[in-house]
Amino acid sequence: MSTGAATAKKQKLSVPFDYNKYIRKNKLPHIWCPGCGHGIVLKSLLRAIDKSGLTKDQICMVSGIGCSSRTPGYVDFNTMHTLHGRALSYATGVKLAKPELKIIVTTGDGDALAIGGNHFIHTCRRNIDMTILVYSNAIYGMTGGQFSPTTPQGSMSTTSRYGNIEPSFDCCELAKAAGATFVARGTAYHTQELERTLIEAVRHKGTAVVEILDSCPIYFGRQNKYKSASQMMEQIEKDGTIPAAQAEKLPPEEVKGKLLRGILHRVERPEYCEQYLKLVEKALGKGNE
Amino acid sequence: MAARKAKKLMQGNESCFEGAIYAGCRFYAGYPITPSTEIAEGLSRRLPQIGGKFIQMEDEIASIAAVVGASLAGLKSMTATSGPGFSLKQEGLGYACMAEVPCVIVNVMRGGPSTGYPTGPSQSDVMQAKWGTHGDHPVVALTPAYVQEIFSETVRAFNIAEKYRTPVIILYDEIVGHMREPIIIPEPGELEVIDREKPTCPPEDYLPYDRRLEVPPLAAFGEGYRFHVTGLNHKDDGFPTNDSKTIEEGVKRLIRKIDNNRESIWKNDGYYLDDAEVVVFAYGSTARSARRSVRMAREKGIKAGLFRPLTIWPFPDKALKEAVKKARGVIVPEMNLGQIVLEVERNCPGMAVTGIHRVDGEPINPKQILDAIEKYR
């Protein structure tokens, strides 16, 4: 019975999809390198948006600086490419000024968790309604391959020539601890699962963080002796992860060293803009001076 | 007979946020910092009462970012800060210049460098206002000196920001910020309030950075014009470019839109300038001391005058040159170790220009300026 439902769901998702509806075709070709997963993530995102029922005018996509932050330039929404690390702050301004807009932020591991770390935790704490996609490829790609807060310890990069001595962040644990009300992890390898996760993330009212494991074969792969982009995807995204639901049923030794995929945390908590409306009622109740 | 309008005793920082509300400001994002905090405190109370939005952000950088985001969503937006906070906002200020997003940034100047003297006055951020953010960019900065004037200059700051799609900085020192003076709140309609021009063309024809126009109209997010904004050098449609001709023309247009409109952005006040043989060039609270010095000098028979810029950037070179035509010298008192005095020197070639400087957290008093004037007896 459950298998049947899953098959039906899968068939529904595999209907040919016309991405042209959402792409600014005259802005192509994109800047992403061959083997980069960003385009795959974007396709999952566009399919998820299509199923959300939102119009293009209702969506505002905001980004910071980096490879993933170039995403808004290619999509036909209200779009904003801002400063390194500050996407969430610009997005907060847009959202509070115009709460009817659906905010989607595309950011990277360096953008969101290093230079933008402070904005990341406080956005999660406020639980302001926005969907945050952290494309996590464990490297600064735009600047040519320096280690980031999600680079695994021991990895090589152009600024860790003897292996990275810093431990890495778990983006999802960080988001959850900071107060995000929806936290999930997907990969560029599991495209349909990512689509389903993003549908839920976009639908969520509050701060939704989705960390997306994504490979950078050019700058991470070459320095760390991966043979190809597809080998990286299989090793890091496929073999290095396990669905959270499946992990629960397995003995700990089989889960050890793997990152969990799927929706990891979902709670209801008052959303910031709604709280602001309540504050306005209070202010009006007190009357004008 | 119309009833005489009641005067209100108000602090400079209060006058600032009331002026902002009058101008139509409906979004404020800020971070607490002395001596500008009263602006945030006041707006956290006032904005929710009038349908506006107030948010205290996690830092100064986030504040200016939120302000720019809100402005792109269509609200007149402002932030306020002081010294170290103004340093932190520089990158965001540059983004607002480049992306041509109207907004107002108040800097209530305190002693520096670094954390310096948080509760002491200073005028040491005038050059930071002009050059603080990297790259060639236009800057408009206003320097009110009276509590009433902070109100009207805040309105003017929003008007300039909206009209020219540019950030506008309001620079006043801690003395004016915390001083209480009676002011009259103007009636609605009494002061001009300008709103940004919005596009009327079909969305597919909209060019938010059209080089053929001095100031292209600015759509708001969510109103059908799905445009793109970036801090990168961009084409007329707002998308990044590496084309050297487009880059050069884009940056030059940014500068030109303020340069070509200097006459309408400049505002100066003069006191006994007509026959002045010695001109005091002073702004902010220092201009209040200077006014007194000029009056004292006149009582002693010395032909002194005061040139007081309300727009410090773009620098009022034309009016200054006119004001010093009959002068033998210019005196520039300022609470720093010599900033705007350099600009005055540059614009008064061959003339004796004397700076009076102070960085001990005390105001420059009229006697100090008078002593310098008396050398021209």
XYZ file of C-alpha atoms in Angstrom:
666
model
C 0.000 0.000 0.000
C 2.661 2.467 1.067
C 4.905 1.294 -1.772
C 2.105 1.957 -4.228
C 1.621 5.502 -2.956
C 5.336 6.189 -3.217
C 5.386 4.953 -6.815
C 2.445 7.169 -7.691
C 4.214 10.127 -6.152
C 7.366 9.385 -8.095
C 5.471 9.146 -11.379
C 3.817 12.461 -10.727
C 7.172 14.127 -10.132
C 8.753 12.764 -13.290
C 6.345 14.521 -15.673
C 8.456 16.616 -18.109
C 8.821 20.078 -16.714
C 9.228 23.312 -18.656
C 11.912 25.313 -16.838
C 11.683 28.111 -19.387
C 8.700 29.490 -17.513
C 11.044 30.577 -14.729
C 14.406 31.100 -16.423
C 15.687 34.382 -17.826
C 16.909 32.661 -20.928
C 18.746 35.687 -22.253
C 21.011 35.567 -19.171
C 22.382 32.154 -20.086
C 24.928 30.587 -20.275
C 25.402 30.566 -16.513
C 28.788 30.951 -14.831
C 28.812 27.563 -13.091
C 31.610 25.122 -13.967
C 31.084 21.765 -15.639
C 30.278 19.208 -12.942
C 28.920 21.787 -10.483
C 25.685 20.779 -8.802
C 24.173 24.273 -8.537
C 22.160 23.905 -11.734
C 20.703 20.611 -10.516
C 19.656 22.254 -7.253
C 18.086 25.133 -9.161
C 16.015 22.715 -11.218
C 14.699 21.013 -8.081
C 13.917 24.418 -6.632
C 12.015 25.571 -9.705
C 9.920 22.407 -9.749
C 9.154 22.935 -6.054
C 8.204 26.566 -6.651
C 5.953 25.521 -9.511
C 4.057 23.220 -7.167
C 3.779 25.908 -4.495
C 1.201 27.835 -6.517
C 3.100 31.092 -6.064
C 3.230 33.516 -8.977
C 6.532 34.920 -10.186
C 5.564 38.376 -8.918
C 5.033 36.994 -5.424
C 8.568 35.668 -5.121
C 11.614 37.672 -4.162
C 14.901 35.831 -4.422
C 17.836 37.305 -2.543
C 21.457 36.185 -2.449
C 24.841 37.264 -1.128
C 28.165 36.638 -2.865
C 29.560 33.422 -4.247
C 28.724 30.852 -6.902
C 25.330 29.912 -5.462
C 24.534 33.598 -5.019
C 24.507 34.031 -8.790
C 21.250 32.039 -8.901
C 18.858 35.052 -8.699
C 20.287 36.490 -11.903
C 18.977 33.527 -13.883
C 15.409 33.375 -12.606
C 12.437 35.527 -13.510
C 11.408 36.743 -10.033
C 12.025 39.950 -8.104
C 15.751 39.392 -7.600
C 18.549 40.833 -5.581
C 22.259 39.985 -5.545
C 23.700 41.695 -2.481
C 26.853 41.827 -0.355
C 28.900 38.895 0.907
C 27.139 37.376 3.912
C 24.334 39.931 4.066
C 21.630 38.288 1.971
C 19.499 37.459 5.002
C 19.608 41.044 6.258
C 18.519 42.476 2.914
C 15.876 39.763 2.741
C 14.642 40.680 6.234
C 14.148 44.260 5.085
C 12.199 43.206 2.009
C 10.045 40.754 3.965
C 9.157 43.099 6.813
C 8.414 45.918 4.369
C 6.263 43.675 2.198
C 5.190 40.527 4.100
C 3.075 39.305 1.186
C 6.246 38.449 -0.746
C 7.667 34.938 -0.470
C 11.366 35.249 0.183
C 13.797 32.650 -1.066
C 17.467 33.083 -0.239
C 20.193 31.240 -2.096
C 23.488 31.277 -0.255
C 26.592 29.183 0.201
C 28.495 27.688 3.122
C 30.971 30.571 3.266
C 28.338 33.252 2.637
C 25.825 31.952 5.184
C 28.010 30.437 7.873
C 31.269 32.429 7.888
C 30.898 36.081 6.888
C 27.130 35.888 7.327
C 27.119 33.713 10.450
C 25.717 36.382 12.717
C 22.862 37.169 10.329
C 22.199 33.446 9.931
C 21.672 32.732 13.614
C 19.601 35.849 14.230
C 17.372 35.229 11.225
C 16.692 31.739 12.566
C 16.028 33.183 16.017
C 13.460 35.662 14.700
C 11.693 32.941 12.735
C 10.945 35.411 9.953
C 9.232 33.728 7.032
C 11.815 32.840 4.403
C 13.239 29.785 2.703
C 17.010 29.641 2.968
C 18.899 27.311 0.659
C 22.483 26.825 1.803
C 24.367 25.300 -1.116
C 27.089 23.544 0.811
C 30.073 22.494 -1.291
C 32.633 22.913 1.481
C 34.769 25.413 -0.404
C 34.931 29.028 -1.577
C 34.531 28.394 -5.284
C 34.245 31.952 -6.613
C 37.634 32.934 -5.173
C 39.329 29.728 -6.261
C 39.158 27.069 -3.563
C 39.771 28.243 -0.012
C 38.461 26.215 2.956
C 35.074 27.198 4.397
C 33.224 26.509 7.669
C 31.886 23.233 6.239
C 35.187 21.964 4.820
C 35.910 18.637 6.521
C 38.877 18.627 8.862
C 41.997 17.444 7.097
C 40.854 18.560 3.619
C 43.145 20.367 1.264
C 42.359 23.810 -0.040
C 44.358 26.738 -1.397
C 44.517 28.156 2.143
C 44.996 24.838 3.941
C 47.990 23.458 2.080
C 48.794 21.008 4.869
C 45.194 19.972 5.515
C 42.443 21.964 7.213
C 42.913 21.970 10.992
C 39.513 23.522 11.756
C 36.501 21.400 12.663
C 33.480 22.013 10.471
C 30.028 23.334 11.264
C 26.921 21.208 11.054
C 24.686 23.755 9.320
C 21.476 21.972 10.283
C 22.335 21.620 13.979
C 23.318 25.281 13.999
C 20.035 26.353 12.384
C 18.009 24.232 14.778
C 19.846 25.502 17.846
C 19.419 29.100 16.668
C 15.654 28.662 16.385
C 14.823 27.836 12.773
C 11.436 26.126 12.709
C 12.126 24.013 9.618
C 15.485 22.375 9.071
C 16.269 19.890 6.338
C 19.154 18.476 4.370
C 19.194 17.398 0.775
C 21.764 16.764 -1.897
C 22.201 17.574 -5.556
C 22.387 13.807 -6.127
C 18.884 13.048 -4.809
C 17.021 15.467 -7.048
C 13.448 14.278 -6.524
C 13.884 13.937 -2.789
C 15.295 17.479 -2.785
C 12.274 18.689 -4.730
C 9.929 17.151 -2.153
C 11.944 18.682 0.683
C 11.886 22.107 -0.983
C 8.121 21.908 -1.532
C 7.744 21.513 2.230
C 10.333 24.211 2.949
C 8.625 26.773 0.700
C 5.267 25.878 2.198
C 6.562 26.325 5.764
C 5.603 29.503 7.620
C 8.741 30.719 9.371
C 12.462 30.398 8.857
C 13.164 27.274 6.805
C 16.775 26.236 6.337
C 17.697 23.594 3.799
C 21.338 22.608 3.617
C 22.062 21.133 0.217
C 25.201 19.056 -0.180
C 26.618 19.981 -3.496
C 29.967 19.178 -5.080
C 32.616 21.514 -6.418
C 34.756 19.206 -8.563
C 36.951 22.022 -9.821
C 38.111 23.543 -6.555
C 37.347 20.953 -3.897
C 37.530 17.821 -6.007
C 40.855 18.444 -7.695
C 42.623 19.437 -4.475
C 41.259 16.414 -2.637
C 41.993 13.779 -5.269
C 38.479 12.998 -6.421
C 38.525 11.441 -9.873
C 35.438 13.086 -11.334
C 32.341 15.086 -10.579
C 30.171 12.000 -10.621
C 32.542 10.138 -8.301
C 32.355 13.080 -5.870
C 28.574 13.057 -5.972
C 28.433 9.343 -5.312
C 30.985 9.375 -2.540
C 29.938 12.549 -0.696
C 26.270 12.988 -1.515
C 25.098 9.403 -2.032
C 27.316 7.205 0.149
C 28.034 9.923 2.716
C 24.393 10.473 3.585
C 21.403 8.476 4.736
C 17.698 9.366 4.966
C 16.867 10.389 8.524
C 13.850 8.066 8.609
C 16.016 5.105 7.598
C 18.779 5.991 10.043
C 16.365 5.726 12.958
C 15.898 2.028 12.265
C 19.582 1.186 11.876
C 22.178 0.364 14.528
C 24.371 3.412 15.298
C 27.495 1.875 13.757
C 25.815 1.786 10.337
C 24.867 5.460 10.565
C 28.178 6.659 11.941
C 29.988 9.174 9.759
C 26.960 9.761 7.550
C 24.950 12.968 7.343
C 21.187 12.671 7.670
C 18.927 13.664 4.785
C 15.312 14.775 4.734
C 13.331 16.973 7.093
C 15.278 16.959 10.362
C 13.286 19.417 12.412
C 9.862 20.986 12.034
C 8.021 22.899 14.749
C 5.436 25.657 14.887
C 6.371 28.930 16.465
C 4.958 32.442 15.897
C 6.417 34.007 12.779
C 8.136 37.402 13.042
C 5.916 39.446 10.694
C 2.796 38.066 12.341
C 4.235 38.978 15.732
C 4.878 42.453 14.371
C 1.208 42.800 13.430
C 0.276 41.966 17.020
C 2.722 44.600 18.210
C 0.999 47.144 15.952
C -2.347 46.308 17.576
C -0.781 46.956 20.964
C 0.681 50.244 19.777
C -2.686 51.351 18.420
C -4.431 50.210 21.587
C -2.298 52.588 23.544
C -3.421 55.350 21.185
C -1.445 58.068 19.491
C 0.266 60.608 21.582
C -6.959 84.736 13.177
C -5.062 81.495 12.980
C -4.040 80.041 16.290
C -0.351 80.425 16.992
C 1.282 77.076 16.665
C 2.462 75.575 19.898
C 6.165 75.139 20.347
C 7.427 71.818 21.587
C 10.574 71.306 23.585
C 12.430 68.636 21.724
C 15.797 66.960 21.588
C 17.762 66.951 18.328
C 17.454 63.194 17.962
C 13.690 63.416 18.555
C 13.401 66.142 15.976
C 15.209 63.830 13.569
C 12.755 60.963 13.874
C 9.743 63.252 13.802
C 11.158 64.813 10.634
C 11.602 61.344 9.173
C 7.975 60.472 9.870
C 6.873 63.766 8.327
C 8.909 62.906 5.225
C 7.098 59.593 4.919
C 9.693 57.273 6.433
C 7.950 53.989 7.190
C 10.876 51.675 7.821
C 13.688 51.849 10.317
C 16.346 49.258 11.043
C 19.074 50.007 13.529
C 21.407 48.907 16.252
C 21.868 50.666 19.592
C 24.791 53.086 19.729
C 25.528 56.245 21.691
C 24.746 59.082 20.989
C 22.129 58.236 18.338
C 20.078 55.630 20.232
C 17.143 57.977 20.927
C 16.292 57.873 17.230
C 15.821 54.091 17.350
C 13.978 54.277 20.655
C 11.626 56.934 19.363
C 10.866 55.146 16.119
C 10.251 51.820 17.873
C 7.384 53.639 19.589
C 6.214 55.847 16.716
C 6.424 53.691 13.602
C 3.989 50.945 14.721
C 1.452 53.694 15.471
C 1.431 54.894 11.875
C 1.647 51.668 9.913
C 5.432 51.724 9.732
C 7.977 49.016 10.420
C 10.717 49.060 13.030
C 13.296 46.362 13.522
C 16.332 46.182 15.739
C 18.882 44.186 13.796
C 21.776 42.088 15.069
C 24.393 44.613 14.019
C 25.077 47.822 12.100
C 25.794 45.998 8.852
C 22.493 44.137 8.967
C 20.698 47.421 9.700
C 21.755 49.192 6.542
C 21.152 46.022 4.557
C 17.578 45.756 5.861
C 17.024 49.440 5.094
C 18.074 48.936 1.483
C 15.895 45.820 1.200
C 12.882 47.674 2.576
C 13.444 50.604 0.256
C 13.485 48.242 -2.726
C 10.195 46.869 -1.463
C 8.883 50.425 -1.734
C 9.140 51.990 1.728
C 11.017 55.156 2.581
C 13.707 53.843 4.902
C 16.241 55.079 7.406
C 18.906 53.978 9.844
C 20.876 55.940 12.426
C 24.258 55.376 13.997
C 27.410 56.988 15.325
C 31.169 56.807 14.653
C 32.105 53.089 14.853
C 28.671 52.106 13.569
C 29.092 54.438 10.630
C 32.378 52.695 9.820
C 30.564 49.360 9.811
C 27.898 50.673 7.477
C 30.310 51.777 4.779
C 30.038 48.663 2.627
C 26.252 48.849 2.725
C 26.375 52.543 1.943
C 28.415 51.760 -1.167
C 25.876 49.139 -2.194
C 23.074 51.699 -1.880
C 25.074 54.135 -4.040
C 25.771 51.485 -6.661
C 22.302 49.932 -6.700
C 20.799 53.450 -6.519
C 18.495 52.745 -3.611
C 17.026 55.762 -1.808
C 17.691 55.725 1.948
C 18.765 58.010 4.768
C 21.654 57.330 7.157
C 21.992 59.496 10.231
C 25.414 59.730 11.855
C 25.389 61.523 15.195
C 29.107 62.201 15.397
C 31.012 61.271 18.543
C 34.680 61.333 19.436
C 37.077 58.930 17.745
C 39.153 57.259 16.507
C 37.793 53.792 17.220
C 35.343 53.621 20.125
C 36.841 56.960 21.182
C 34.617 59.112 23.347
C 31.052 57.806 22.970
C 29.367 60.593 24.906
C 31.506 63.428 23.582
C 30.842 65.525 20.480
C 32.985 65.489 17.396
C 32.944 66.410 13.732
C 35.540 63.894 12.695
C 33.393 61.866 10.297
C 32.987 64.461 7.536
C 35.674 62.890 5.394
C 34.487 59.384 6.228
C 31.083 60.418 4.943
C 32.663 61.449 1.659
C 35.295 58.736 1.223
C 34.414 55.955 3.650
C 33.112 53.442 1.156
C 35.344 52.169 -1.608
C 35.138 53.078 -5.256
C 34.008 56.235 -6.996
C 30.548 57.080 -5.806
C 28.302 60.064 -5.240
C 27.759 61.339 -1.703
C 25.201 63.727 -0.319
C 25.641 64.781 3.312
C 23.692 67.395 5.256
C 24.870 69.211 8.386
C 22.039 70.748 10.440
C 22.942 72.882 13.452
C 19.639 73.524 15.257
C 16.942 71.216 16.573
C 14.339 72.811 14.276
C 16.750 72.464 11.396
C 17.315 68.753 12.086
C 13.600 68.309 11.421
C 13.588 70.173 8.119
C 16.931 68.764 6.977
C 15.744 65.223 7.676
C 12.773 65.924 5.410
C 15.158 67.365 2.828
C 17.421 64.305 3.143
C 14.510 62.015 2.244
C 13.545 64.299 -0.625
C 17.045 64.212 -2.106
C 17.283 60.448 -1.583
C 13.979 59.843 -3.342
C 14.525 62.329 -6.130
C 18.019 61.166 -7.043
C 17.822 57.486 -6.005
C 20.765 57.801 -3.680
C 21.651 57.353 -0.019
C 21.759 60.647 1.895
C 23.792 61.065 5.078
C 22.723 63.382 7.873
C 25.748 64.429 9.903
C 25.308 66.233 13.146
C 27.310 66.153 16.325
C 26.389 64.914 19.768
C 25.776 68.467 20.989
C 22.960 69.136 18.524
C 21.743 65.561 18.866
C 21.198 65.837 22.607
C 20.370 69.547 22.842
C 16.789 70.468 23.681
C 15.248 73.464 21.951
C 11.706 74.606 21.307
C 10.570 73.648 17.821
C 7.429 73.995 15.769
C 6.305 70.862 13.974
C 5.218 71.937 10.492
C 1.696 71.149 9.330
C 1.303 68.472 6.661
C 1.902 70.135 3.303
C 3.922 72.962 4.804
C 7.230 71.355 3.797
C 7.689 69.762 0.413
C 7.722 65.953 0.476
C 9.053 64.165 -2.598
C 8.314 60.547 -3.492
C 10.424 58.508 -5.882
C 9.366 58.258 -9.488
C 8.020 54.850 -10.408
C 8.064 53.367 -13.901
C 4.943 53.605 -16.023
C 6.239 51.579 -18.971
C 5.288 47.930 -19.525
C 7.439 45.666 -17.288
C 9.223 44.119 -20.277
C 10.518 47.565 -21.315
C 11.701 48.588 -17.845
C 15.403 49.458 -17.514
C 16.129 50.251 -13.867
C 19.586 51.617 -14.755
C 18.839 53.292 -18.083
C 21.972 55.303 -18.951
C 19.958 57.625 -21.173
C 18.229 58.997 -18.094
C 19.864 60.953 -15.313
C 17.734 59.249 -12.642
C 15.821 56.218 -13.937
C 12.494 55.525 -12.186
C 12.565 52.841 -9.482
C 9.960 50.091 -9.311
C 9.184 48.328 -6.042
C 9.522 44.580 -5.640
C 6.247 42.749 -5.970
C 4.519 45.198 -8.290
C 4.956 43.370 -11.559
C 8.394 44.666 -12.535
C 10.560 41.663 -11.893
C 13.881 43.466 -12.069
C 17.348 42.544 -10.832
C 19.569 44.464 -8.446
C 23.286 43.869 -7.911
C 26.314 45.617 -6.454
C 28.350 44.520 -9.466
C 28.880 46.881 -12.361
C 25.784 46.391 -14.419
C 24.044 47.097 -17.674
C 20.955 49.257 -18.068
C 18.796 46.235 -17.243
C 20.581 45.724 -13.922
C 22.466 42.559 -14.847
C 26.238 42.272 -14.343
C 28.602 43.182 -17.149
C 32.319 43.031 -17.934
C 31.998 45.436 -20.833
C 34.434 48.274 -20.167
C 32.375 50.931 -21.943
C 29.228 50.030 -19.992
C 31.170 49.951 -16.711
C 32.670 53.370 -17.289
C 29.431 54.960 -18.403
C 27.534 53.450 -15.494
C 29.958 54.760 -12.850
C 30.107 58.162 -14.538
C 26.335 58.405 -14.579
C 26.278 57.760 -10.814
C 28.601 60.704 -10.236
C 26.895 62.865 -12.846
C 23.400 62.535 -11.433
C 24.530 64.299 -8.242
C 27.077 66.582 -9.911
C 24.594 67.928 -12.443
C 22.093 68.648 -9.700
C 24.398 70.281 -7.164
C 22.527 73.573 -7.399
C 19.332 71.955 -6.165
C 21.118 69.936 -3.448
C 23.209 72.790 -2.063
C 21.866 74.818 0.808
C 23.804 77.424 2.768
C 23.162 79.998 5.413
C 25.010 83.317 5.577
C 25.426 85.807 8.400
C 27.009 89.230 7.738
C 28.638 87.938 4.580
C 27.998 90.912 2.290
C 30.981 92.961 3.362
C 32.899 90.291 5.271
C 36.654 90.705 5.313
C 37.072 87.570 7.378
C 34.770 84.631 6.758
C 34.185 81.872 9.257
C 33.270 78.627 7.550
C 31.481 76.467 10.116
C 28.880 73.698 10.263
C 26.891 71.906 12.953
C 27.152 73.009 16.557
C 30.458 74.756 15.789
C 28.497 77.138 13.560
C 26.448 78.151 16.582
C 29.612 79.218 18.389
C 30.867 80.880 15.219
C 27.683 82.920 14.869
C 28.228 84.317 18.332
C 31.887 85.067 17.511
C 30.882 86.958 14.384
C 28.403 89.059 16.353
C 31.043 89.794 18.982
C 33.536 90.730 16.252
C 31.025 93.075 14.610
C 30.496 94.752 17.994
C 34.223 95.374 18.007
C 34.022 96.823 14.486
C 35.590 93.853 12.699
C 33.930 92.940 9.417
C 33.445 89.232 10.078
C 30.844 86.951 8.497
C 29.676 83.353 8.773
C 29.299 80.900 5.941
C 27.301 77.924 7.172
C 26.785 74.999 4.773
C 23.735 72.824 5.367
C 24.917 70.643 2.501
C 28.534 69.703 3.178
C 28.704 67.135 0.328
C 28.676 67.962 -2.519
C 30.989 70.682 -1.245
C 29.531 74.175 -1.704
C 32.494 75.469 -3.701
C 30.559 77.957 -5.812
C 28.854 79.738 -2.928
C 32.028 79.710 -0.849
C 34.020 81.364 -3.642
C 31.322 84.009 -3.867
C 31.300 84.540 -0.094
C 35.037 85.077 0.198
C 35.325 87.539 -2.700
C 35.978 90.508 -0.427
C 37.685 88.524 2.308
C 41.267 88.587 3.420
C 41.034 85.279 5.184
C 38.880 82.299 6.098
C 38.673 80.646 9.504
C 37.508 77.044 9.738
C 36.645 75.833 13.232
C 35.798 72.142 13.454
C 35.835 69.447 16.123
C 38.521 67.370 14.418
C 42.198 67.829 13.569
C 41.599 69.350 10.160
C 39.208 67.821 7.656
C 36.895 70.256 5.897
C 39.574 72.968 6.252
C 41.461 71.152 3.473
C 38.463 71.416 1.187
C 38.153 75.120 1.995
C 41.857 75.649 1.235
C 41.461 73.855 -2.075
C 38.620 76.154 -3.030
C 40.170 79.434 -1.837
C 43.556 79.432 -3.574
C 45.920 82.147 -2.451
C 43.853 83.017 0.589
C 44.893 82.669 4.218
C 42.889 79.770 5.629
C 43.162 79.098 9.352
C 41.823 76.017 11.048
C 40.706 75.897 14.653
C 40.629 72.324 15.829
C 39.669 70.526 18.943
C 39.443 66.817 19.764
C 39.147 66.882 23.547
C 35.411 66.210 23.583
C 34.618 69.848 24.331
C 32.866 72.213 21.929
C 34.762 75.008 20.228
C 33.724 78.108 22.117
C 33.019 81.566 20.659
C 36.076 83.064 22.356
C 38.405 80.668 20.539
C 36.994 81.693 17.196
C 36.906 85.364 18.133
C 40.614 85.253 18.974
C 41.323 84.054 15.453
C 39.018 86.692 13.944
C 40.715 89.454 15.919
C 43.982 88.790 14.087
C 42.233 90.447 11.115
C 41.493 93.641 12.994
